[in-house]
Short mmCIF file of C-alpha atoms in Angstrom, two decimals:
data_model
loop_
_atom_site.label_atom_id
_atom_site.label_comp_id
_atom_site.label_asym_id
_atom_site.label_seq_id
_atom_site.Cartn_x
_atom_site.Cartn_y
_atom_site.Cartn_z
CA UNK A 1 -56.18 -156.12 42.12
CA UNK A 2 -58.89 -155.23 44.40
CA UNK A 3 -59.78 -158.82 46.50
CA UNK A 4 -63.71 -159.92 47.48
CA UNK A 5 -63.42 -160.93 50.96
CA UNK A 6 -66.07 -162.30 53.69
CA UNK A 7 -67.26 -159.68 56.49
CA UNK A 8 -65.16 -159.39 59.15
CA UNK A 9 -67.72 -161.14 61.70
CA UNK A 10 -67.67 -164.24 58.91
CA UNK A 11 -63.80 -163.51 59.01
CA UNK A 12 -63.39 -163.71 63.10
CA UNK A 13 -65.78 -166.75 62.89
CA UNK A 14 -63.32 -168.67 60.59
CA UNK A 15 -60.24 -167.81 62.46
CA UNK A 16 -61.55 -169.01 65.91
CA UNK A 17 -62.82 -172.27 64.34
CA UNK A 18 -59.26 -172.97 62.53
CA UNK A 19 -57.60 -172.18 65.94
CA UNK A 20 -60.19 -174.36 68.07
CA UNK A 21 -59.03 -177.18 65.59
CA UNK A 22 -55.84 -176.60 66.15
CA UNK A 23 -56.20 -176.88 69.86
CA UNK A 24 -58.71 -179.91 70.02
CA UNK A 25 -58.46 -181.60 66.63
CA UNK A 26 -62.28 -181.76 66.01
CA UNK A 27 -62.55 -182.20 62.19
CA UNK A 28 -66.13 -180.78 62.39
CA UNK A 29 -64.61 -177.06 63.44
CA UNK A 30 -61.87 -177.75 60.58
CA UNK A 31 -64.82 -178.45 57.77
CA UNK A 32 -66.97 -175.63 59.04
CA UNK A 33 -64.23 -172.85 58.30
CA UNK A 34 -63.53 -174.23 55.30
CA UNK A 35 -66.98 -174.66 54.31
CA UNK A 36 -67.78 -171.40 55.55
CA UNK A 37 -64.75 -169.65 52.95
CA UNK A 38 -65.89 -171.86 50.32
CA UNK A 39 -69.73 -171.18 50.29
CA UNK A 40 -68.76 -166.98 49.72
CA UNK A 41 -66.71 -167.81 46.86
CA UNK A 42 -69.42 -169.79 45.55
CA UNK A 43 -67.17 -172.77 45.07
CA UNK A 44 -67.32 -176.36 46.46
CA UNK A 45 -64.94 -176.98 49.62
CA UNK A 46 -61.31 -178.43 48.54
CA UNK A 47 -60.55 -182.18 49.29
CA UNK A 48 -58.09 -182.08 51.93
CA UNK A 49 -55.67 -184.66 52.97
CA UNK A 50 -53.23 -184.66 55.90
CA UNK A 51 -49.96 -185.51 56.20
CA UNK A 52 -47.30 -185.89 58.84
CA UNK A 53 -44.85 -183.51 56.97
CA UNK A 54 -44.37 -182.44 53.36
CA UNK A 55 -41.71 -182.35 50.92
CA UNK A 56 -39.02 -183.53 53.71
CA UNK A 57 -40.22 -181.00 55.95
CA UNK A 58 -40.15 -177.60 53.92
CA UNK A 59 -43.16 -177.28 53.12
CA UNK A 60 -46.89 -177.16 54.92
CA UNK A 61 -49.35 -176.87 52.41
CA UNK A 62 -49.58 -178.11 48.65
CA UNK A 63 -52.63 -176.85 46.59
CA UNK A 64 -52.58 -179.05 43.36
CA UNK A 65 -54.52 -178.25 39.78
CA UNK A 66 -57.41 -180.87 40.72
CA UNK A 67 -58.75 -178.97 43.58
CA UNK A 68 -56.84 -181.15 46.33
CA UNK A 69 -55.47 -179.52 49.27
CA UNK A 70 -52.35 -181.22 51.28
CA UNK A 71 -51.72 -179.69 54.57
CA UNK A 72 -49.35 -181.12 57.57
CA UNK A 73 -52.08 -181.84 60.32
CA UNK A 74 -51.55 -180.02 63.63
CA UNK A 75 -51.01 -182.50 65.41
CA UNK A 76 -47.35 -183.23 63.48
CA UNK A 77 -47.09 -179.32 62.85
CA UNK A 78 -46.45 -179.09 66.46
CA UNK A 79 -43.98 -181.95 66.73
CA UNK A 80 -40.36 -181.59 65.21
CA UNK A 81 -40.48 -177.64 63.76
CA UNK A 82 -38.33 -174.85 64.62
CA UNK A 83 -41.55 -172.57 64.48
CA UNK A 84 -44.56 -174.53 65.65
CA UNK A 85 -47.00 -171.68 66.28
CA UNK A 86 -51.00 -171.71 66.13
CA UNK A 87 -51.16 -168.64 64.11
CA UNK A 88 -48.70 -169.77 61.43
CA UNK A 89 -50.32 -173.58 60.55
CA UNK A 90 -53.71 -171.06 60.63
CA UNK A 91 -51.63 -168.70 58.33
CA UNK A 92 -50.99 -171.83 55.97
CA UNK A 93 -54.21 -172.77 55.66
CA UNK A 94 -55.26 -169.43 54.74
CA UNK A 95 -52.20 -168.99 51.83
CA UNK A 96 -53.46 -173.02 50.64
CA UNK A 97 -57.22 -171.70 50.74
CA UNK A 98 -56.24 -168.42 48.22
CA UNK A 99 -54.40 -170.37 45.84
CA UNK A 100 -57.46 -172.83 45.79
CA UNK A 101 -60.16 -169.51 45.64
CA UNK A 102 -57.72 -167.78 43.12
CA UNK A 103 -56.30 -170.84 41.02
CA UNK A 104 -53.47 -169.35 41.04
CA UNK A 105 -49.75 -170.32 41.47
CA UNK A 106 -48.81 -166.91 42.41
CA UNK A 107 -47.28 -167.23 45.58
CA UNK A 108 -47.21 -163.27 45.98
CA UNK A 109 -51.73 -163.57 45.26
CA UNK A 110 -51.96 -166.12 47.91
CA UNK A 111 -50.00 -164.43 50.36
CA UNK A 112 -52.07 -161.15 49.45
CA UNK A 113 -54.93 -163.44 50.27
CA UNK A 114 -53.67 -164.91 53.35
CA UNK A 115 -52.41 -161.12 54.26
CA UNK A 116 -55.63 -159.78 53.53
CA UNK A 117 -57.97 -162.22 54.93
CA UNK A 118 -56.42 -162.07 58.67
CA UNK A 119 -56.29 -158.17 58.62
CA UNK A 120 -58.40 -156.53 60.92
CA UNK A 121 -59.46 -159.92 62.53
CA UNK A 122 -57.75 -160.30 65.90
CA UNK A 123 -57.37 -156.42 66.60
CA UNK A 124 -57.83 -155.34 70.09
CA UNK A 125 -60.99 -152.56 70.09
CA UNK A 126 -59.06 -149.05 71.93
CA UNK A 127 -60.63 -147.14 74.27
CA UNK A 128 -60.21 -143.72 72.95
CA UNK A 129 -59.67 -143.54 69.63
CA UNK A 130 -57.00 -141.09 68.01
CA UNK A 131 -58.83 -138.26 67.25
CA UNK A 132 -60.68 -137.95 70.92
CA UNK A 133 -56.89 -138.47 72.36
CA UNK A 134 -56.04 -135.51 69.85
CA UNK A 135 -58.76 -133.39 71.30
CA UNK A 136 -57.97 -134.07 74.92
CA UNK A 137 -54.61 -132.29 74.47
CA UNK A 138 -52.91 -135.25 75.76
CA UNK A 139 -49.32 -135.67 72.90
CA UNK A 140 -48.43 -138.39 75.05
CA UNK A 141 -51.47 -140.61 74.49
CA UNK A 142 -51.97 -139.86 71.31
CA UNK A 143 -48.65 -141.04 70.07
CA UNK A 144 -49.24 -144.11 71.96
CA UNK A 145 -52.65 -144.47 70.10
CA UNK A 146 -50.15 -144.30 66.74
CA UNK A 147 -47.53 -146.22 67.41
CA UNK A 148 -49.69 -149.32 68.33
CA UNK A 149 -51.51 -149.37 64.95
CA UNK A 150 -50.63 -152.14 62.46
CA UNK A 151 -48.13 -150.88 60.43
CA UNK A 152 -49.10 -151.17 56.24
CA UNK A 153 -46.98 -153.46 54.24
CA UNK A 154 -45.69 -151.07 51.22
CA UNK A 155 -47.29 -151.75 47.54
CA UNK A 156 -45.32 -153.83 45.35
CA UNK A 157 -44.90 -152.54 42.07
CA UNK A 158 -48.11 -153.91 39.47
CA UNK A 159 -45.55 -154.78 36.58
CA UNK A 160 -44.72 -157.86 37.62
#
């Protein structure tokens, strides 16, 4: 299934203001990003409601069949959990925001989404890419260049 997804500039734009919420709570950067994935898809942005914690504590995000969105604020996400990190609260609102774009309960399409959304995002820019390290004759930068590119998640099968 090949997946429409914002330019990466649009991308970058919505990660930093889901992470600035995170930091500083403002509900303005939270309904920008939102707004901002919403208005490519064409579709209006999700009512979301916050919570301290869901489903005793298992959950952090519930996307439900009338377009609501229930996510564990920050705030509490950062109180009382094993893993507490910025990136993976950011991470749930991405999975909540592709079942909402893809209406589906597929947990393997909104992780795709999530997956797919975040990819090529926060990557540092290299100085020399591969091929000039190639040219240079330098083996030892070269397979440095290799070994710190992301590594691809393999294909599931499509019969499921």
């Amino acid at each position: 299934m090949r997946m429409m997804l914002p330019a990466c500039r649009d991308r970058r734009s919505v990660d930093r203001l889901l992470s600035r919420f995170f930091q500083e709570y403002r509900l303005g950067d939270f309904r920008r990003a939102i707004g901002r994935v919403a208005r490519f898809y064409g579709l209006r942005p999700p009512r979301v409601a916050w919570f301290e914690y869901l489903d005793w504590g298992r959950t952090a995000g519930r996307t439900y069949e009338n377009g609501a969105v229930h996510l564990v604020h920050p705030e509490n996400w950062k109180n009382g959990r094993k893993y507490n990190s910025e990136r993976q609260w950011v991470h749930t609102v991405y999975h909540e925001m592709g079942h909402y774009v893809l209406w589906a309960d597929a947990e393997r399409k909104a992780d795709g989404f999530a997956y797919r959304f975040v990819s090529g995002v926060s990557c540092e820019r290299r100085a020399r890419p591969l091929a000039v390290a190639r040219r240079s004759g330098s083996r030892q930068a070269a397979a440095a260049l290799r070994r710190s590119r992301l590594r691809r998640r393999p294909r599931q099968s499509r019969s499921r």
